Amino acid sequence: MTQQTKFLLDEGRMPTHWYNIAADLPQPLPAVLHPGTLQPIGPADLEPLFPMELILQEVSTQREIPIPEPVREVFKLWRPSPLIRARRLEKMLGTPAKIYYKYEGVSPAGSHKPNTAVPQAWYNAQAGVKKLTTETGAGQWGSSLAFAGSLFGIDVQVFQVRVSYDQKPYRRALMETYGARCVASPSNLTNSGRAILARDPDHPGSLGIAISEAVEVAATHDDTKYALGSVLNHVLLHQTIVGQEAIAQMEMAGDDPDVIIGCTGGGSNFSGIVLPFLGMQLRGGRRRRIVAVEPAACPSLTRGKYAYDFGDTAHLTPLTKMHTLGSTFTPPGFHAGGLRYHGMAPLVSHLKELGLIEATAYQQNACFEAGVMFARAEGIVPAPEANHAVKGAIVEALRCKAEDRPQTILFNLCGHGHFDMTAYSNYTAGKLLDQQYDEAELAMALSGLPSVPA
Amino acid sequence: MTQQTKFLLDEGRMPTHWYNIAADLPQPLPAVLHPGTLQPIGPADLEPLFPMELILQEVSTQREIPIPEPVREVFKLWRPSPLIRARRLEKMLGTPAKIYYKYEGVSPAGSHKPNTAVPQAWYNAQAGVKKLTTETGAGQWGSSLAFAGSLFGIDVQVFQVRVSYDQKPYRRALMETYGARCVASPSNLTNSGRAILARDPDHPGSLGIAISEAVEVAATHDDTKYALGSVLNHVLLHQTIVGQEAIAQMEMAGDDPDVIIGCTGGGSNFSGIVLPFLGMQLRGGRRRRIVAVEPAACPSLTRGKYAYDFGDTAHLTPLTKMHTLGSTFTPPGFHAGGLRYHGMAPLVSHLKELGLIEATAYQQNACFEAGVMFARAEGIVPAPEANHAVKGAIVEALRCKAEDRPQTILFNLCGHGHFDMTAYSNYTAGKLLDQQYDEAELAMALSGLPSVPA
């Protein structure tokens, strides 16, 4: 009898419902406010941007929301994704801990993002929408929506943060292979883009700016809606398929995680693996440590303020209460482009305030060191974003070694790094620099937070 | 009850033996000849290059050869690989055919190559070898051996065909992430490389030249052996795990392929999926059509001569009887770098001569057109090499449509194209050119075939 390494679920055991933690929260999320009136918004306020089914998911408190059958059919191309025990990494670290990772890089776009791109495209197609706009950082979200759009006959236009657009031309080629159009942001296609280019023609862009551009196009075109790859409740909801599968797979493995780890940019892959476990806890189950790992150069959860803020730079979006570095904050151009967002999902921020999760931050060289170690042990080269989770898992495994405690660690390996090899090249050549945000800029961005009556 | 799309085997059902078709061949393979004496070689002649276990596999006629347990442990990181029914592609084509593909892109290096890289590295490590040299075209083989070397503590030096080295820097970064060294070939590190550079400093390289360089280094260093990613019997043997899994998975699907398709460069991924099915036929089972698809710009099976030839350009290797374009033939620099080899595996050539397989050739634009269609239907962006198999499958599916015959088609999707997005970019922009070899050069290369007494 040999040791089992990989835990697979048959298609027949793919979850049929998403798990909605709103049903189990001890306190509800703070209200979302209209950017003009500062009053709580209703579903109708979001209609210019999203189809009603997604708006209803955004505000639902129903515990289980069915996954439409055509969406599950698409998921079968790669789901259920594998849960893998990192036996070689454990050995390399000499830890008594067991390390498991859920591997979302098996999707066509190479990350967890299709988990929400596919249902978002499907609900839009059902509502008769013909065009979708979106933003993307590293391109994982943009290529995922491009893929999903190609399946349901929807035109996709992607505003990609300029620094990533320049660093990662292969992601753009992937979006174009799926039939999408991709433009560097800030662009001269929108008022918000033109305003920024007028001030700084070489602006590196940010997710906040790209969101402004995509939202502006959707809001000003009747046949066009907008899709967001993270942050919103319905996006996090769609990712819960990851954690639900992981619960079943950990049972197959006969283990139960003591610590669960995910990297956080907007918060969606983290929520995907974490929320179903947290839901069990909120319904009276066992308490586990849950750790969010973010980049030290864009540390919304560890250094941001918990306050109402805009989701974008041009202040076109509603206000949500979240951990934020300020909507005008532009993070340095480090390689984990998917984590370069000024805010954190309101839901993740809420969990942090409730003391249900921890947060920590690392610099990129430490994360790439962890990623290279992982690649040489496990074969898979993680995406720069995922390296943050790998780093978090290694820190926990070494803590277990120091304390001689055989704990079980689970982390979400949210994507592979095949489109990020320039960053690995730079790391191998010793050319990768740790990056610091500007403290003065952060202070200024935080001082500019909107004032909202209590 | 919904339709099943993906057929997965548990780790416990991973094959425990490789299938050796030598046990079932109606006629044995022609002898391998010594390059100096032109006499049949014995195992001892190969000892400077390979460990004895691999040499014994090269000449074995034992039907089943056990897969070592440590090799199977590594395979568990991604094997058994999925078999997927291409339902969306079938629908897009409007074909009554059922199309299945075995997906080898789930390996850490993104192709089928680790199936032989891992056992080769392991057998070398068992024999005390510390360093391995090899050649690579697109880099799929080089990155696979780099991965395998990192697992067993072997230093890997890769000679990469210059045109691919320049076109695909990300593959090099991947090799370096796994800890290997990579150099463009022809290089000035070897006599054979220097001789070519002296004639043409801008030589684009070829697999034949890179093999000469890697073999030269291994033959002249006691602590160094050589590993080849295709062509040889033991390499094809290692790939039979693919077809054995496919047999079990087609049974799960309740179907039986009428046509089996693979792309051919050296012949290993083709052999991997084909040989176990062919073995059943040779032992009295059903006859199936088996189709090899090669690039029209390097058409060894369809335009080459079946004759004794060298495996490399500098004539350091033994002579084998195979379909060859001549060892001095340099194919044009098309994007499917893994298919740019002047010869075909002796075993595949032998099967062709025995009438057991068919062969066909396509230009690269037709293959990329097929690959983009596949990506938009199935999500996965195939490697340029794999696009040849996709093209072959689509041709068969459209034939079934024209004939109104609901046949079952199986093909090997040997790798993903995430490292080849430049080629897709060029294709999307209409900049990809079909390429023709020079007829005069081919005639000259064929006229230079070594003369071997009958």
mmCIF file of C-alpha atoms in Angstrom, chain B residues 56-262:
data_model
loop_
_atom_site.group_PDB
_atom_site.id
_atom_site.type_symbol
_atom_site.label_atom_id
_atom_site.label_comp_id
_atom_site.label_asym_id
_atom_site.label_seq_id
_atom_site.Cartn_x
_atom_site.Cartn_y
_atom_site.Cartn_z
ATOM 1 C CA LEU B 56 18.338 -2.908 -21.249
ATOM 2 C CA GLN B 57 14.915 -1.321 -21.710
ATOM 3 C CA GLU B 58 16.049 -0.106 -25.144
ATOM 4 C CA VAL B 59 16.580 -3.690 -26.325
ATOM 5 C CA SER B 60 14.056 -5.527 -24.149
ATOM 6 C CA THR B 61 11.365 -7.770 -25.641
ATOM 7 C CA GLN B 62 9.604 -8.287 -22.328
ATOM 8 C CA ARG B 63 5.969 -7.211 -22.710
ATOM 9 C CA GLU B 64 5.591 -5.524 -19.331
ATOM 10 C CA ILE B 65 8.334 -3.560 -17.616
ATOM 11 C CA PRO B 66 7.667 -2.450 -14.037
ATOM 12 C CA ILE B 67 7.555 1.272 -13.259
ATOM 13 C CA PRO B 68 9.759 1.848 -10.192
ATOM 14 C CA GLU B 69 7.802 2.878 -7.108
ATOM 15 C CA PRO B 70 9.683 6.201 -6.573
ATOM 16 C CA VAL B 71 8.840 7.135 -10.165
ATOM 17 C CA ARG B 72 5.162 6.360 -9.600
ATOM 18 C CA GLU B 73 5.287 8.487 -6.441
ATOM 19 C CA VAL B 74 6.418 11.473 -8.522
ATOM 20 C CA PHE B 75 3.830 10.743 -11.211
ATOM 21 C CA LYS B 76 1.121 11.139 -8.569
ATOM 22 C CA LEU B 77 1.729 14.897 -8.667
ATOM 23 C CA TRP B 78 -0.286 14.952 -11.909
ATOM 24 C CA ARG B 79 -1.076 11.404 -13.088
ATOM 25 C CA PRO B 80 -3.345 9.712 -14.045
ATOM 26 C CA SER B 81 -4.042 12.556 -16.450
ATOM 27 C CA PRO B 82 -7.639 13.290 -17.455
ATOM 28 C CA LEU B 83 -9.473 11.975 -20.501
ATOM 29 C CA ILE B 84 -11.958 14.616 -21.646
ATOM 30 C CA ARG B 85 -14.835 14.405 -24.082
ATOM 31 C CA ALA B 86 -14.762 17.479 -26.318
ATOM 32 C CA ARG B 87 -18.511 18.000 -26.272
ATOM 33 C CA ARG B 88 -18.319 21.710 -27.104
ATOM 34 C CA LEU B 89 -15.974 21.105 -30.018
ATOM 35 C CA GLU B 90 -18.274 18.382 -31.362
ATOM 36 C CA LYS B 91 -21.175 20.838 -31.200
ATOM 37 C CA MET B 92 -19.168 23.626 -32.848
ATOM 38 C CA LEU B 93 -18.257 21.262 -35.710
ATOM 39 C CA GLY B 94 -21.761 19.812 -35.960
ATOM 40 C CA THR B 95 -20.246 16.365 -36.219
ATOM 41 C CA PRO B 96 -21.932 13.077 -35.279
ATOM 42 C CA ALA B 97 -18.473 11.889 -34.142
ATOM 43 C CA LYS B 98 -17.501 11.642 -30.493
ATOM 44 C CA ILE B 99 -14.178 13.353 -29.835
ATOM 45 C CA TYR B 100 -12.072 12.469 -26.797
ATOM 46 C CA TYR B 101 -8.707 13.886 -25.841
ATOM 47 C CA LYS B 102 -6.150 12.702 -23.345
ATOM 48 C CA TYR B 103 -4.728 15.838 -21.735
ATOM 49 C CA GLU B 104 -1.024 15.683 -20.858
ATOM 50 C CA GLY B 105 -0.713 19.441 -20.259
ATOM 51 C CA VAL B 106 -1.538 18.903 -16.566
ATOM 52 C CA SER B 107 2.074 17.931 -15.810
ATOM 53 C CA PRO B 108 4.274 20.485 -14.019
ATOM 54 C CA ALA B 109 6.171 21.213 -17.237
ATOM 55 C CA GLY B 110 2.931 21.393 -19.215
ATOM 56 C CA SER B 111 3.473 18.458 -21.577
ATOM 57 C CA HIS B 112 3.875 14.677 -21.785
ATOM 58 C CA LYS B 113 7.664 14.925 -21.503
ATOM 59 C CA PRO B 114 7.935 14.390 -17.719
ATOM 60 C CA ASN B 115 6.578 10.863 -18.307
ATOM 61 C CA THR B 116 10.062 9.888 -19.488
ATOM 62 C CA ALA B 117 12.140 12.657 -17.875
ATOM 63 C CA VAL B 118 11.296 11.397 -14.393
ATOM 64 C CA PRO B 119 12.245 7.728 -14.951
ATOM 65 C CA GLN B 120 15.343 8.716 -16.934
ATOM 66 C CA ALA B 121 16.531 10.985 -14.135
ATOM 67 C CA TRP B 122 15.720 8.331 -11.552
ATOM 68 C CA TYR B 123 17.602 5.505 -13.340
ATOM 69 C CA ASN B 124 20.575 7.831 -13.789
ATOM 70 C CA ALA B 125 20.491 8.812 -10.112
ATOM 71 C CA GLN B 126 20.354 5.118 -9.159
ATOM 72 C CA ALA B 127 23.456 4.553 -11.287
ATOM 73 C CA GLY B 128 25.277 7.345 -9.440
ATOM 74 C CA VAL B 129 25.188 9.827 -12.316
ATOM 75 C CA LYS B 130 25.559 13.446 -11.163
ATOM 76 C CA LYS B 131 25.117 15.357 -14.434
ATOM 77 C CA LEU B 132 22.882 14.990 -17.473
ATOM 78 C CA THR B 133 23.089 16.778 -20.789
ATOM 79 C CA THR B 134 20.282 17.025 -23.272
ATOM 80 C CA GLU B 135 18.911 18.933 -26.242
ATOM 81 C CA THR B 136 15.588 20.707 -26.494
ATOM 82 C CA GLY B 137 13.570 22.350 -29.230
ATOM 83 C CA ALA B 138 10.635 24.394 -27.942
ATOM 84 C CA GLY B 139 11.870 23.685 -24.427
ATOM 85 C CA GLN B 140 9.211 21.213 -23.348
ATOM 86 C CA TRP B 141 11.727 18.423 -23.023
ATOM 87 C CA GLY B 142 14.426 20.614 -21.490
ATOM 88 C CA SER B 143 12.095 21.961 -18.821
ATOM 89 C CA SER B 144 10.825 18.460 -18.099
ATOM 90 C CA LEU B 145 14.329 17.088 -17.560
ATOM 91 C CA ALA B 146 15.169 20.182 -15.477
ATOM 92 C CA PHE B 147 12.157 19.397 -13.275
ATOM 93 C CA ALA B 148 13.112 15.716 -13.011
ATOM 94 C CA GLY B 149 16.746 16.569 -12.257
ATOM 95 C CA SER B 150 15.683 18.866 -9.421
ATOM 96 C CA LEU B 151 13.772 15.988 -7.811
ATOM 97 C CA PHE B 152 16.730 13.590 -7.782
ATOM 98 C CA GLY B 153 19.645 15.975 -7.273
ATOM 99 C CA ILE B 154 21.053 15.785 -10.820
ATOM 100 C CA ASP B 155 22.657 18.784 -12.550
ATOM 101 C CA VAL B 156 21.041 19.311 -15.942
ATOM 102 C CA GLN B 157 22.617 21.153 -18.869
ATOM 103 C CA VAL B 158 20.310 21.858 -21.803
ATOM 104 C CA PHE B 159 21.336 22.733 -25.373
ATOM 105 C CA GLN B 160 18.327 24.570 -26.785
ATOM 106 C CA VAL B 161 17.867 25.051 -30.547
ATOM 107 C CA ARG B 162 18.717 28.720 -31.073
ATOM 108 C CA VAL B 163 15.555 29.721 -32.921
ATOM 109 C CA SER B 164 13.449 28.447 -30.014
ATOM 110 C CA TYR B 165 15.881 29.853 -27.436
ATOM 111 C CA ASP B 166 15.252 33.279 -28.965
ATOM 112 C CA GLN B 167 11.511 32.847 -29.605
ATOM 113 C CA LYS B 168 10.649 31.353 -26.210
ATOM 114 C CA PRO B 169 12.599 32.961 -23.351
ATOM 115 C CA TYR B 170 9.970 31.868 -20.842
ATOM 116 C CA ARG B 171 10.816 28.194 -21.293
ATOM 117 C CA ARG B 172 14.403 29.011 -20.468
ATOM 118 C CA ALA B 173 13.271 30.840 -17.333
ATOM 119 C CA LEU B 174 11.304 27.725 -16.400
ATOM 120 C CA MET B 175 14.395 25.503 -16.816
ATOM 121 C CA GLU B 176 16.386 27.925 -14.659
ATOM 122 C CA THR B 177 13.662 28.011 -12.013
ATOM 123 C CA TYR B 178 14.086 24.244 -11.732
ATOM 124 C CA GLY B 179 17.826 24.840 -11.376
ATOM 125 C CA ALA B 180 19.080 23.757 -14.828
ATOM 126 C CA ARG B 181 21.551 25.566 -17.074
ATOM 127 C CA CYS B 182 20.436 26.401 -20.596
ATOM 128 C CA VAL B 183 22.579 27.414 -23.589
ATOM 129 C CA ALA B 184 21.642 28.257 -27.184
ATOM 130 C CA SER B 185 22.738 25.658 -29.749
ATOM 131 C CA PRO B 186 24.889 25.723 -31.815
ATOM 132 C CA SER B 187 27.151 26.905 -28.994
ATOM 133 C CA ASN B 188 30.889 27.389 -28.676
ATOM 134 C CA LEU B 189 31.012 24.865 -25.810
ATOM 135 C CA THR B 190 31.553 21.865 -28.114
ATOM 136 C CA ASN B 191 33.559 20.914 -31.187
ATOM 137 C CA SER B 192 30.402 20.183 -33.139
ATOM 138 C CA GLY B 193 28.858 23.513 -32.179
ATOM 139 C CA ARG B 194 32.002 25.481 -32.983
ATOM 140 C CA ALA B 195 32.305 23.814 -36.400
ATOM 141 C CA ILE B 196 28.817 24.968 -37.345
ATOM 142 C CA LEU B 197 29.257 28.487 -35.987
ATOM 143 C CA ALA B 198 32.473 28.809 -37.999
ATOM 144 C CA ARG B 199 30.476 28.220 -41.181
ATOM 145 C CA ASP B 200 27.428 30.254 -40.131
ATOM 146 C CA PRO B 201 27.534 32.403 -36.981
ATOM 147 C CA ASP B 202 23.767 33.012 -37.276
ATOM 148 C CA HIS B 203 22.789 29.367 -37.683
ATOM 149 C CA PRO B 204 19.225 28.902 -36.304
ATOM 150 C CA GLY B 205 20.121 25.484 -34.936
ATOM 151 C CA SER B 206 18.295 22.191 -35.196
ATOM 152 C CA LEU B 207 17.508 19.291 -32.926
ATOM 153 C CA GLY B 208 20.139 17.254 -34.785
ATOM 154 C CA ILE B 209 22.831 19.799 -33.930
ATOM 155 C CA ALA B 210 21.732 20.164 -30.319
ATOM 156 C CA ILE B 211 21.844 16.376 -29.940
ATOM 157 C CA SER B 212 25.419 16.368 -31.266
ATOM 158 C CA GLU B 213 26.440 18.928 -28.682
ATOM 159 C CA ALA B 214 24.756 17.170 -25.765
ATOM 160 C CA VAL B 215 26.124 13.765 -26.798
ATOM 161 C CA GLU B 216 29.619 15.199 -27.219
ATOM 162 C CA VAL B 217 29.660 16.624 -23.695
ATOM 163 C CA ALA B 218 28.372 13.358 -22.215
ATOM 164 C CA ALA B 219 30.794 11.194 -24.203
ATOM 165 C CA THR B 220 33.790 13.277 -23.133
ATOM 166 C CA HIS B 221 32.957 13.575 -19.411
ATOM 167 C CA ASP B 222 33.031 10.571 -17.097
ATOM 168 C CA ASP B 223 30.533 11.957 -14.581
ATOM 169 C CA THR B 224 28.029 12.989 -17.244
ATOM 170 C CA LYS B 225 25.433 11.039 -19.163
ATOM 171 C CA TYR B 226 22.970 11.989 -21.843
ATOM 172 C CA ALA B 227 19.171 11.937 -21.939
ATOM 173 C CA LEU B 228 16.995 12.048 -25.052
ATOM 174 C CA GLY B 229 13.384 13.212 -24.989
ATOM 175 C CA SER B 230 12.028 11.170 -27.883
ATOM 176 C CA VAL B 231 12.959 8.742 -30.718
ATOM 177 C CA LEU B 232 14.539 5.933 -28.660
ATOM 178 C CA ASN B 233 12.663 2.764 -27.726
ATOM 179 C CA HIS B 234 12.945 3.305 -23.981
ATOM 180 C CA VAL B 235 11.566 6.839 -24.304
ATOM 181 C CA LEU B 236 8.560 5.624 -26.283
ATOM 182 C CA LEU B 237 8.163 2.829 -23.735
ATOM 183 C CA HIS B 238 7.899 5.338 -20.873
ATOM 184 C CA GLN B 239 5.146 7.193 -22.697
ATOM 185 C CA THR B 240 2.927 4.097 -22.907
ATOM 186 C CA ILE B 241 1.493 5.008 -19.516
ATOM 187 C CA VAL B 242 -0.602 7.525 -21.480
ATOM 188 C CA GLY B 243 -2.269 4.942 -23.716
ATOM 189 C CA GLN B 244 -2.752 2.458 -20.906
ATOM 190 C CA GLU B 245 -4.610 5.054 -18.872
ATOM 191 C CA ALA B 246 -6.597 6.004 -21.980
ATOM 192 C CA ILE B 247 -7.709 2.391 -22.462
ATOM 193 C CA ALA B 248 -9.087 2.298 -18.917
ATOM 194 C CA GLN B 249 -10.687 5.720 -19.312
ATOM 195 C CA MET B 250 -12.327 4.909 -22.662
ATOM 196 C CA GLU B 251 -13.829 1.892 -20.896
ATOM 197 C CA MET B 252 -15.149 4.205 -18.163
ATOM 198 C CA ALA B 253 -16.673 6.328 -20.911
ATOM 199 C CA GLY B 254 -18.244 3.234 -22.474
ATOM 200 C CA ASP B 255 -16.674 4.030 -25.825
ATOM 201 C CA ASP B 256 -13.977 2.563 -28.043
ATOM 202 C CA PRO B 257 -11.944 4.718 -30.438
ATOM 203 C CA ASP B 258 -12.223 4.058 -34.175
ATOM 204 C CA VAL B 259 -9.435 6.516 -34.960
ATOM 205 C CA ILE B 260 -6.474 7.468 -32.735
ATOM 206 C CA ILE B 261 -4.432 10.559 -33.531
ATOM 207 C CA GLY B 262 -1.158 12.025 -32.312
#
